[in-house]
């Protein structure tokens, strides 16, 4: 049977105290509602409807280009009213999965279990038993255990308030029944709202068997109303990512001090020290070591390479056996071939380092190609920018660039050529030659230092 997903996202989120609509607040750099949509899309629904109210423009901009149908709920008259807005878009014989845009951590497996529970009946609820059910709608069951309704906190009597099984809000409803029940909703309750939860009692009265299923973890059904709860969701998400990395073969020195804001894949025997942040897509091959306090964004690190403390790597690709840092910065287009080494206070941008090439200290390499086993001395600068355009520096295999040299691009240093320390190189140096371009040292013998005049 076809599946439609409805994501409730019309709430204002006043307690966020933010210009940003609540559902756009991020968990791991991704809007909460995007987490919900991404999980929902994995169920291959025919449509994902997003019900919006406040901040519709911001929501449409954030979700631009995605296969979602936006449905406006101009006034927020309750969860039942919200789902009523989507009725014209629903078919007569499909399953409708209702999710909340501010509950981002629901697992795919949990939704699949809920859908399976709804296979033989018209209504299945995702419920959870909480030590403190305060604030939630309570699941009311008969003596025999059959669900007879949901009572909201504000409408509950003392006996009902003691119920610890609560409504997560997520449910699967058959579209024909949903339409019938929604048409009968009333708002004569404590909050004067049209409660979606009132359809449960209607189903029970009709004799519909109401199925329930539960998530594995409470964090899967938790929402964020304020930034304290948002931070708690972030931690829960990060712990999950950390566990996934460990199960995939990485040792984390402290699973509570790693942040994954994107997708990280790890080989076996990877070691990640404390306070490492991953963003975008990062691949770590077997045996990679990432020392403490590094940021890695959209990069690939080859087998047995080591990224030492306080390095920032973005848009770079490292082959096997490379070494970077401590305190190194690799920018987009940095490519390190096998065994290349980048040391402290070295910045590398759009530059290929050949196998075994080294720049060990205090260097800027921009728009350069460095041959195999070349050695770039401390303080070397590729002067790649003339104020208008960027130019290429080519350094041959086995070349040796003496310390504190400026290579004014475009310029070529041949294979096995040597540049004397302190040179400013503006012309090509042929293979095997030595170029020295600096003031000649003169020694003045017998020179006397000035002495202070008597006052
Ligand atoms: C709702 C449930 C309650 C459940 C709880 C779980 C109802 C009546 N109650 O209560 O049983 O235990 O969630 O968190 O459904 N929304 C709209 N339009 C509206 C109202 C709400 O889109 O007019 C959206 C909100 O943005 C939010 C979700 O629906 O994402 C839930 O709304 P909220 O007001 O938080 O409902 P609760 O009172 O918490
Ligand atoms: Mg709520």
Short mmCIF file of C-alpha atoms and ligand atoms in Angstrom, two decimals:
data_model
loop_
_atom_site.label_atom_id
_atom_site.label_comp_id
_atom_site.label_asym_id
_atom_site.label_seq_id
_atom_site.Cartn_x
_atom_site.Cartn_y
_atom_site.Cartn_z
CA UNK A 1 0.00 0.00 0.00
CA UNK A 2 1.18 3.52 -0.79
CA UNK A 3 2.61 5.61 2.01
CA UNK A 4 2.33 9.34 2.63
CA UNK A 5 4.34 11.06 5.33
CA UNK A 6 3.06 14.13 7.15
CA UNK A 7 5.61 16.21 9.08
CA UNK A 8 4.08 18.62 11.58
CA UNK A 9 6.21 21.75 11.61
CA UNK A 10 3.83 24.65 12.12
CA UNK A 11 4.61 25.38 15.75
CA UNK A 12 6.21 28.72 16.52
CA UNK A 13 8.81 27.50 18.97
CA UNK A 14 8.59 30.58 21.20
CA UNK A 15 10.88 29.05 23.81
CA UNK A 16 13.77 28.90 21.38
CA UNK A 17 13.83 32.74 21.54
CA UNK A 18 15.00 32.83 17.98
CA UNK A 19 14.30 34.43 14.61
CA UNK A 20 14.85 30.98 13.11
CA UNK A 21 11.78 28.71 13.02
CA UNK A 22 12.20 25.95 15.61
CA UNK A 23 12.37 23.05 13.17
CA UNK A 24 15.30 24.73 11.37
CA UNK A 25 17.46 24.71 14.47
CA UNK A 26 20.26 22.27 13.73
CA UNK A 27 21.39 19.02 15.25
CA UNK A 28 24.88 18.19 13.95
CA UNK A 29 24.74 21.15 11.53
CA UNK A 30 21.52 19.85 9.94
CA UNK A 31 18.06 21.32 10.57
CA UNK A 32 15.92 19.10 12.81
CA UNK A 33 13.21 18.88 10.16
CA UNK A 34 15.82 17.75 7.63
CA UNK A 35 16.72 14.81 9.86
CA UNK A 36 13.02 13.89 9.95
CA UNK A 37 12.66 14.21 6.16
CA UNK A 38 15.85 12.25 5.45
CA UNK A 39 14.69 9.37 7.65
CA UNK A 40 11.20 9.48 6.13
CA UNK A 41 12.57 9.41 2.57
CA UNK A 42 14.28 6.11 3.34
CA UNK A 43 10.78 4.59 3.61
CA UNK A 44 10.23 5.53 -0.07
CA UNK A 45 6.91 7.31 0.49
CA UNK A 46 4.88 8.63 -2.44
CA UNK A 47 4.89 12.09 -0.85
CA UNK A 48 6.30 13.89 2.18
CA UNK A 49 4.00 16.72 3.24
CA UNK A 50 5.49 19.39 5.47
CA UNK A 51 2.92 21.40 7.39
CA UNK A 52 4.21 24.88 8.05
CA UNK A 53 2.88 27.98 9.73
CA UNK A 54 5.46 30.31 11.16
CA UNK A 55 8.57 31.03 9.12
CA UNK A 56 7.24 29.43 5.95
CA UNK A 57 9.66 31.34 3.72
CA UNK A 58 12.68 30.31 5.77
CA UNK A 59 11.47 26.71 5.73
CA UNK A 60 10.96 26.70 1.96
CA UNK A 61 14.40 28.21 1.43
CA UNK A 62 16.07 25.68 3.72
CA UNK A 63 14.33 22.75 2.00
CA UNK A 64 14.62 24.13 -1.54
CA UNK A 65 14.92 21.57 -4.30
CA UNK A 66 13.69 18.69 -2.17
CA UNK A 67 10.81 16.43 -3.00
CA UNK A 68 8.44 17.70 -0.32
CA UNK A 69 4.95 19.17 -0.56
CA UNK A 70 4.47 22.26 1.58
CA UNK A 71 1.05 22.63 3.16
CA UNK A 72 0.20 25.79 5.05
CA UNK A 73 -1.56 25.83 8.40
CA UNK A 74 -2.19 29.57 8.66
CA UNK A 75 -3.41 29.41 12.25
CA UNK A 76 -2.20 26.83 14.76
CA UNK A 77 -5.43 25.39 16.13
CA UNK A 78 -3.98 22.06 17.23
CA UNK A 79 -2.36 18.92 15.91
CA UNK A 80 -5.66 17.61 14.55
CA UNK A 81 -6.24 20.88 12.71
CA UNK A 82 -2.72 20.65 11.32
CA UNK A 83 -3.38 17.21 9.82
CA UNK A 84 -6.76 18.39 8.50
CA UNK A 85 -4.86 20.77 6.20
CA UNK A 86 -3.29 17.83 4.37
CA UNK A 87 -6.53 15.91 3.81
CA UNK A 88 -7.09 17.24 0.25
CA UNK A 89 -3.67 15.83 -0.69
CA UNK A 90 -4.32 12.31 0.62
CA UNK A 91 -5.56 9.38 -1.45
CA UNK A 92 -8.41 7.09 -0.38
CA UNK A 93 -6.36 3.97 0.24
CA UNK A 94 -2.92 4.68 1.65
CA UNK A 95 -1.06 4.62 4.93
CA UNK A 96 -0.30 7.99 6.47
CA UNK A 97 2.71 8.28 8.76
CA UNK A 98 2.61 11.33 11.03
CA UNK A 99 5.92 12.69 12.32
CA UNK A 100 7.00 15.84 14.20
CA UNK A 101 9.50 18.25 12.62
CA UNK A 102 11.11 18.91 15.98
CA UNK A 103 11.76 15.24 16.84
CA UNK A 104 14.87 14.52 14.78
CA UNK A 105 16.42 11.33 16.15
CA UNK A 106 13.82 8.69 15.32
CA UNK A 107 15.50 5.62 13.84
CA UNK A 108 14.43 4.15 10.53
CA UNK A 109 14.02 0.73 12.19
CA UNK A 110 11.57 2.23 14.71
CA UNK A 111 9.41 3.65 11.92
CA UNK A 112 9.54 0.35 10.05
CA UNK A 113 8.33 -1.47 13.17
CA UNK A 114 5.50 1.04 13.54
CA UNK A 115 4.51 0.57 9.89
CA UNK A 116 4.58 -3.18 10.34
CA UNK A 117 2.27 -2.83 13.36
CA UNK A 118 -0.14 -0.88 11.14
CA UNK A 119 -0.22 -3.51 8.42
CA UNK A 120 -3.30 -5.33 9.67
CA UNK A 121 -5.17 -2.42 11.20
CA UNK A 122 -6.09 1.21 10.53
CA UNK A 123 -4.24 2.80 13.44
CA UNK A 124 -0.87 2.19 15.06
CA UNK A 125 0.68 4.44 17.70
CA UNK A 126 4.31 4.84 18.68
CA UNK A 127 4.24 4.97 22.46
CA UNK A 128 6.94 5.10 25.09
CA UNK A 129 6.99 4.47 28.82
CA UNK A 130 8.65 7.28 30.71
CA UNK A 131 9.67 7.45 34.37
CA UNK A 132 8.28 11.00 34.33
CA UNK A 133 5.33 11.26 31.89
CA UNK A 134 4.70 14.91 32.75
CA UNK A 135 3.50 17.01 29.80
CA UNK A 136 2.65 14.14 27.49
CA UNK A 137 -0.67 12.67 26.37
CA UNK A 138 -1.32 9.42 28.29
CA UNK A 139 -2.23 6.14 26.59
CA UNK A 140 -5.45 4.88 28.18
CA UNK A 141 -5.96 1.12 28.04
CA UNK A 142 -8.84 -1.17 29.10
CA UNK A 143 -8.36 -3.86 31.77
CA UNK A 144 -7.64 -6.26 28.92
CA UNK A 145 -4.91 -3.94 27.68
CA UNK A 146 -6.61 -2.63 24.56
CA UNK A 147 -5.98 1.07 23.81
CA UNK A 148 -9.20 3.04 24.29
CA UNK A 149 -7.92 6.59 23.87
CA UNK A 150 -5.29 9.24 24.55
CA UNK A 151 -5.89 11.86 27.20
CA UNK A 152 -3.84 15.05 27.17
CA UNK A 153 -2.06 16.10 30.36
CA UNK A 154 -4.31 19.14 30.82
CA UNK A 155 -7.47 17.06 30.44
CA UNK A 156 -6.38 14.08 32.54
CA UNK A 157 -7.79 13.05 35.93
CA UNK A 158 -5.53 11.93 38.79
CA UNK A 159 -5.72 8.24 37.86
CA UNK A 160 -4.86 9.03 34.22
CA UNK A 161 -1.97 11.29 35.25
CA UNK A 162 -0.38 8.25 36.91
CA UNK A 163 -0.16 6.42 33.55
CA UNK A 164 3.46 6.26 32.41
CA UNK A 165 2.87 5.03 28.85
CA UNK A 166 2.67 8.18 26.74
CA UNK A 167 1.95 9.28 23.19
CA UNK A 168 5.05 10.21 21.20
CA UNK A 169 2.80 11.82 18.59
CA UNK A 170 4.04 9.53 15.83
CA UNK A 171 1.41 7.28 14.34
CA UNK A 172 0.32 5.46 11.20
CA UNK A 173 -3.29 5.87 10.10
CA UNK A 174 -5.17 4.55 7.09
CA UNK A 175 -6.14 7.56 4.95
CA UNK A 176 -9.85 6.74 4.63
CA UNK A 177 -10.27 6.33 8.39
CA UNK A 178 -8.12 9.38 9.07
CA UNK A 179 -10.38 11.55 6.89
CA UNK A 180 -13.50 10.19 8.58
CA UNK A 181 -12.16 10.75 12.08
CA UNK A 182 -10.66 14.18 11.43
CA UNK A 183 -14.05 15.40 10.17
CA UNK A 184 -15.49 14.74 13.62
CA UNK A 185 -12.88 16.49 15.77
CA UNK A 186 -14.11 18.98 18.37
CA UNK A 187 -12.13 21.53 20.35
CA UNK A 188 -14.10 21.38 23.61
CA UNK A 189 -11.09 20.53 25.77
CA UNK A 190 -8.81 22.25 28.26
CA UNK A 191 -6.71 23.92 25.55
CA UNK A 192 -9.50 24.69 23.06
CA UNK A 193 -7.53 22.87 20.37
CA UNK A 194 -8.36 20.27 17.77
CA UNK A 195 -6.40 17.31 19.12
CA UNK A 196 -5.18 14.72 16.66
CA UNK A 197 -5.11 12.37 19.61
CA UNK A 198 -8.93 12.38 19.78
CA UNK A 199 -9.03 10.12 16.72
CA UNK A 200 -7.80 7.28 18.94
CA UNK A 201 -11.02 7.11 20.99
CA UNK A 202 -13.04 7.35 17.77
CA UNK A 203 -11.17 4.36 16.37
CA UNK A 204 -11.73 2.40 19.59
CA UNK A 205 -15.48 3.12 19.51
CA UNK A 206 -15.57 1.82 15.93
CA UNK A 207 -13.95 -1.38 17.15
CA UNK A 208 -10.67 -0.74 15.32
CA UNK A 209 -7.83 -2.63 16.98
CA UNK A 210 -5.24 -0.02 17.91
CA UNK A 211 -1.72 -1.35 17.55
CA UNK A 212 1.26 0.10 19.40
CA UNK A 213 5.01 -0.19 19.12
CA UNK A 214 7.93 1.33 21.03
CA UNK A 215 11.29 2.82 20.10
CA UNK A 216 14.56 1.32 21.36
CA UNK A 217 15.67 4.54 22.98
CA UNK A 218 13.86 7.49 24.52
CA UNK A 219 15.99 9.98 22.56
CA UNK A 220 14.27 8.76 19.39
CA UNK A 221 11.01 10.38 20.43
CA UNK A 222 12.32 13.48 22.19
CA UNK A 223 11.73 16.93 20.77
CA UNK A 224 13.39 20.25 21.43
CA UNK A 225 11.35 23.13 22.76
CA UNK A 226 14.30 25.18 23.98
CA UNK A 227 18.06 25.26 23.50
CA UNK A 228 18.69 23.14 26.57
CA UNK A 229 16.70 20.30 25.03
CA UNK A 230 18.36 20.98 21.68
CA UNK A 231 21.78 20.53 23.28
CA UNK A 232 20.60 17.27 24.87
CA UNK A 233 19.51 16.01 21.44
CA UNK A 234 22.87 17.03 19.99
CA UNK A 235 24.68 14.99 22.66
CA UNK A 236 22.40 11.98 22.13
CA UNK A 237 23.03 12.18 18.38
CA UNK A 238 26.79 12.53 18.85
CA UNK A 239 26.96 9.57 21.21
CA UNK A 240 25.17 7.51 18.57
CA UNK A 241 27.70 8.59 15.93
CA UNK A 242 30.57 7.79 18.28
CA UNK A 243 29.16 4.32 18.93
CA UNK A 244 28.82 3.76 15.20
CA UNK A 245 32.47 4.72 14.67
CA UNK A 246 33.60 2.34 17.41
CA UNK A 247 31.50 -0.50 16.03
CA UNK A 248 33.07 0.19 12.61
CA UNK A 249 36.57 -0.28 13.99
CA UNK A 250 37.72 3.04 15.42
CA UNK A 251 39.10 3.51 18.91
CA UNK A 252 37.80 6.73 20.41
CA UNK A 253 39.87 7.95 23.32
CA UNK A 254 36.70 9.59 24.65
CA UNK A 255 33.39 8.89 22.88
CA UNK A 256 31.94 12.00 24.56
CA UNK A 257 34.50 14.25 22.90
CA UNK A 258 34.11 13.65 19.20
CA UNK A 259 31.63 15.48 16.97
CA UNK A 260 30.36 14.20 13.65
CA UNK A 261 28.53 16.84 11.63
CA UNK A 262 28.18 14.92 8.43
CA UNK A 263 29.28 11.43 7.46
CA UNK A 264 32.46 9.73 8.53
CA UNK A 265 33.58 6.34 7.31
CA UNK A 266 36.42 4.56 9.08
CA UNK A 267 38.56 1.55 8.28
CA UNK A 268 39.83 -0.79 10.94
CA UNK A 269 42.24 0.24 13.70
CA UNK A 270 41.61 3.94 13.35
CA UNK A 271 42.39 5.95 16.48
CA UNK A 272 40.66 9.25 17.21
CA UNK A 273 41.84 11.28 20.17
CA UNK A 274 39.79 13.82 22.15
CA UNK A 275 38.06 16.90 20.71
CA UNK A 276 38.10 16.01 17.06
CA UNK A 277 35.39 17.53 14.84
CA UNK A 278 34.35 16.00 11.53
CA UNK A 279 32.25 17.91 9.02
CA UNK A 280 30.83 16.96 5.64
CA UNK A 281 32.13 13.71 4.19
CA UNK A 282 35.27 12.35 5.74
CA UNK A 283 36.94 9.03 4.97
CA UNK A 284 39.58 7.57 7.25
CA UNK A 285 41.33 4.48 5.91
CA UNK A 286 42.76 1.63 8.00
CA UNK A 287 45.23 2.56 10.68
CA UNK A 288 44.72 6.32 10.51
CA UNK A 289 45.48 8.25 13.69
CA UNK A 290 43.83 11.60 14.34
CA UNK A 291 45.36 13.32 17.33
CA UNK A 292 43.51 15.72 19.61
CA UNK A 293 41.81 19.00 18.65
CA UNK A 294 41.70 18.53 14.90
CA UNK A 295 38.99 19.66 12.49
CA UNK A 296 38.49 17.54 9.36
CA UNK A 297 36.04 18.70 6.72
CA UNK A 298 35.33 16.92 3.41
CA UNK A 299 38.59 15.03 3.17
CA UNK A 300 40.10 11.60 2.65
CA UNK A 301 42.93 10.34 4.80
CA UNK A 302 44.90 7.35 3.46
CA UNK A 303 45.92 4.26 5.36
CA UNK A 304 48.32 4.66 8.27
CA UNK A 305 48.47 8.43 7.87
CA UNK A 306 48.74 10.50 11.01
CA UNK A 307 47.11 13.88 11.59
CA UNK A 308 48.77 15.46 14.58
CA UNK A 309 47.16 17.76 17.13
CA UNK A 310 45.52 21.08 16.24
CA UNK A 311 45.45 20.54 12.50
CA UNK A 312 42.65 21.79 10.25
CA UNK A 313 42.07 19.85 7.04
CA UNK A 314 39.47 20.85 4.48
CA UNK A 315 38.90 19.53 0.97
CA UNK A 316 42.19 17.64 0.99
CA UNK A 317 43.20 14.14 0.00
CA UNK A 318 46.01 12.22 1.67
CA UNK A 319 47.43 8.97 0.35
CA UNK A 320 48.85 6.28 2.63
CA UNK A 321 51.55 6.94 5.18
CA UNK A 322 51.34 10.73 5.24
CA UNK A 323 51.99 12.92 8.25
CA UNK A 324 50.34 16.29 8.91
CA UNK A 325 50.81 18.72 11.77
CA UNK A 326 50.83 19.51 14.57
CA UNK A 327 49.29 22.94 13.82
CA UNK A 328 49.01 22.42 10.07
CA UNK A 329 46.35 23.72 7.73
CA UNK A 330 45.40 21.88 4.55
CA UNK A 331 42.96 23.80 2.38
CA UNK A 332 40.88 22.70 -0.62
CA UNK A 333 42.89 21.08 -3.37
CA UNK A 334 45.74 19.96 -1.16
CA UNK A 335 46.81 16.50 -2.33
CA UNK A 336 49.47 14.52 -0.50
CA UNK A 337 50.87 11.49 -2.27
CA UNK A 338 52.23 8.53 -0.40
CA UNK A 339 54.44 9.34 2.55
CA UNK A 340 54.34 13.14 2.08
CA UNK A 341 54.81 15.17 5.26
CA UNK A 342 53.48 18.57 6.25
CA UNK A 343 54.76 19.96 9.52
CA UNK A 344 53.87 22.68 11.98
CA UNK A 345 52.61 26.07 10.84
CA UNK A 346 52.46 25.00 7.21
CA UNK A 347 49.52 26.06 5.02
CA UNK A 348 48.87 24.12 1.83
CA UNK A 349 46.28 25.13 -0.77
CA UNK A 350 45.61 23.69 -4.23
CA UNK A 351 48.97 21.97 -4.17
CA UNK A 352 50.12 18.46 -4.96
CA UNK A 353 52.94 17.07 -2.85
CA UNK A 354 54.65 14.16 -4.57
CA UNK A 355 55.51 10.91 -2.81
CA UNK A 356 57.77 11.53 0.18
CA UNK A 357 57.88 15.32 -0.38
CA UNK A 358 58.28 17.34 2.80
CA UNK A 359 57.48 20.83 4.07
CA UNK A 360 58.27 20.57 7.73
CA UNK A 361 57.96 24.09 9.13
CA UNK A 362 56.45 27.57 8.66
CA UNK A 363 55.59 27.48 4.98
CA UNK A 364 52.90 28.55 2.52
CA UNK A 365 52.40 26.39 -0.54
CA UNK A 366 49.61 27.69 -2.79
CA UNK A 367 48.95 26.65 -6.40
CA UNK A 368 52.03 24.45 -6.57
CA UNK A 369 53.15 21.06 -7.78
CA UNK A 370 55.95 19.56 -5.72
CA UNK A 371 57.83 16.55 -7.05
CA UNK A 372 58.68 13.33 -5.26
CA UNK A 373 61.00 13.61 -2.26
CA UNK A 374 61.46 17.36 -2.68
CA UNK A 375 62.36 19.18 0.52
CA UNK A 376 60.80 22.57 1.18
CA UNK A 377 62.78 24.45 3.82
CA UNK A 378 61.34 26.38 6.73
CA UNK A 379 59.81 29.72 5.85
CA UNK A 380 59.39 29.02 2.13
CA UNK A 381 56.60 31.01 0.50
CA UNK A 382 55.07 30.46 -2.92
CA UNK A 383 54.18 34.00 -4.03
CA UNK A 384 51.22 32.76 -6.02
CA UNK A 385 49.16 35.95 -6.19
CA UNK A 386 50.14 39.10 -8.07
CA UNK A 387 47.17 41.05 -6.76
CA UNK A 388 45.00 40.05 -9.70
CA UNK A 389 45.72 36.46 -10.71
CA UNK A 390 47.02 33.25 -9.20
CA UNK A 391 50.07 31.56 -10.74
CA UNK A 392 51.63 28.12 -10.59
CA UNK A 393 54.88 27.12 -8.91
CA UNK A 394 56.46 23.89 -10.17
CA UNK A 395 59.09 22.23 -8.04
CA UNK A 396 60.81 19.15 -9.44
CA UNK A 397 61.48 15.80 -7.84
CA UNK A 398 64.34 15.82 -5.37
CA UNK A 399 64.57 19.64 -5.36
CA UNK A 400 65.85 21.31 -2.21
CA UNK A 401 64.44 24.75 -1.35
CA UNK A 402 66.56 26.49 1.26
CA UNK A 403 64.90 28.15 4.21
CA UNK A 404 63.20 31.53 3.94
CA UNK A 405 62.91 31.49 0.16
CA UNK A 406 60.25 33.29 -1.85
CA UNK A 407 59.26 31.59 -5.09
CA UNK A 408 57.58 34.23 -7.25
CA UNK A 409 55.09 32.44 -9.49
CA UNK A 410 54.85 31.53 -12.25
CA UNK A 411 58.20 29.84 -11.76
CA UNK A 412 59.79 26.42 -12.21
CA UNK A 413 62.45 24.73 -10.10
CA UNK A 414 63.90 21.73 -11.94
CA UNK A 415 64.45 18.19 -10.66
CA UNK A 416 67.21 17.98 -8.05
CA UNK A 417 67.79 21.76 -8.26
CA UNK A 418 68.80 23.63 -5.13
CA UNK A 419 67.72 27.08 -4.00
CA UNK A 420 69.98 28.81 -1.50
CA UNK A 421 68.40 29.96 1.74
CA UNK A 422 66.91 33.43 1.70
CA UNK A 423 66.53 33.56 -2.07
CA UNK A 424 63.82 35.40 -3.95
CA UNK A 425 63.42 33.29 -7.08
CA UNK A 426 61.82 35.00 -10.06
CA UNK A 427 63.31 32.98 -12.92
CA UNK A 428 63.28 29.26 -13.68
CA UNK A 429 66.07 27.17 -12.12
CA UNK A 430 67.20 24.34 -14.38
CA UNK A 431 67.44 20.74 -13.20
CA UNK A 432 70.39 20.02 -10.96
CA UNK A 433 71.51 23.70 -10.71
CA UNK A 434 71.98 25.83 -7.61
CA UNK A 435 70.31 29.22 -7.59
CA UNK A 436 71.10 31.84 -4.99
CA UNK A 437 69.26 35.14 -5.16
CA UNK A 438 70.13 37.17 -2.09
CA UNK A 439 72.39 40.02 -1.06
CA UNK A 440 76.01 38.88 -0.84
CA UNK A 441 77.46 38.80 2.65
CA UNK A 442 80.25 41.26 3.26
CA UNK A 443 82.45 41.30 6.32
CA UNK A 444 83.92 44.62 7.48
CA UNK A 445 86.92 43.82 9.61
CA UNK A 446 87.80 46.07 12.52
CA UNK A 447 84.33 47.66 12.60
CA UNK A 448 83.50 49.31 15.95
CA UNK A 449 80.05 49.45 17.51
CA UNK A 450 78.87 52.99 18.32
CA UNK A 451 79.35 53.99 21.96
CA UNK A 452 77.02 56.19 24.00
CA UNK A 453 77.98 59.89 24.07
CA UNK A 454 78.83 61.34 27.48
CA UNK A 455 76.03 63.73 28.65
C1 LIG B 1 1.35 16.46 21.48
C2 LIG B 1 0.29 15.38 21.67
C3 LIG B 1 0.60 14.58 22.94
C4 LIG B 1 2.00 14.00 22.85
C5 LIG B 1 3.00 15.10 22.59
C6 LIG B 1 4.36 14.49 22.31
C7 LIG B 1 -1.76 16.23 20.74
C8 LIG B 1 -3.07 16.89 21.03
N1 LIG B 1 -1.00 15.99 21.77
O1 LIG B 1 1.20 17.35 22.56
O2 LIG B 1 -0.35 13.54 23.09
O3 LIG B 1 2.29 13.33 24.07
O4 LIG B 1 2.64 15.87 21.43
O5 LIG B 1 5.30 15.49 22.20
O6 LIG B 1 -1.49 15.93 19.59
N2 LIG B 1 1.78 21.56 15.62
C9 LIG B 1 1.36 22.06 14.41
N3 LIG B 1 0.21 22.77 14.37
C10 LIG B 1 -0.55 23.00 15.48
C11 LIG B 1 -0.11 22.46 16.71
C12 LIG B 1 1.06 21.74 16.74
O7 LIG B 1 2.02 21.89 13.39
O8 LIG B 1 -1.59 23.65 15.36
C13 LIG B 1 3.04 20.78 15.65
C14 LIG B 1 4.08 21.39 16.55
O9 LIG B 1 4.93 22.24 15.82
C15 LIG B 1 4.81 20.18 17.07
C16 LIG B 1 3.75 19.09 17.08
O10 LIG B 1 2.76 19.52 16.21
O11 LIG B 1 5.86 19.76 16.21
C17 LIG B 1 3.22 18.84 18.47
O12 LIG B 1 2.61 20.01 18.95
P1 LIG B 1 2.69 20.44 20.46
O13 LIG B 1 1.95 21.70 20.63
O14 LIG B 1 4.08 20.37 20.94
O15 LIG B 1 1.82 19.27 21.14
P2 LIG B 1 1.87 18.82 22.64
O16 LIG B 1 0.95 19.67 23.42
O17 LIG B 1 3.25 18.67 23.09
MG1 LIG B 2 5.17 19.31 22.41
#
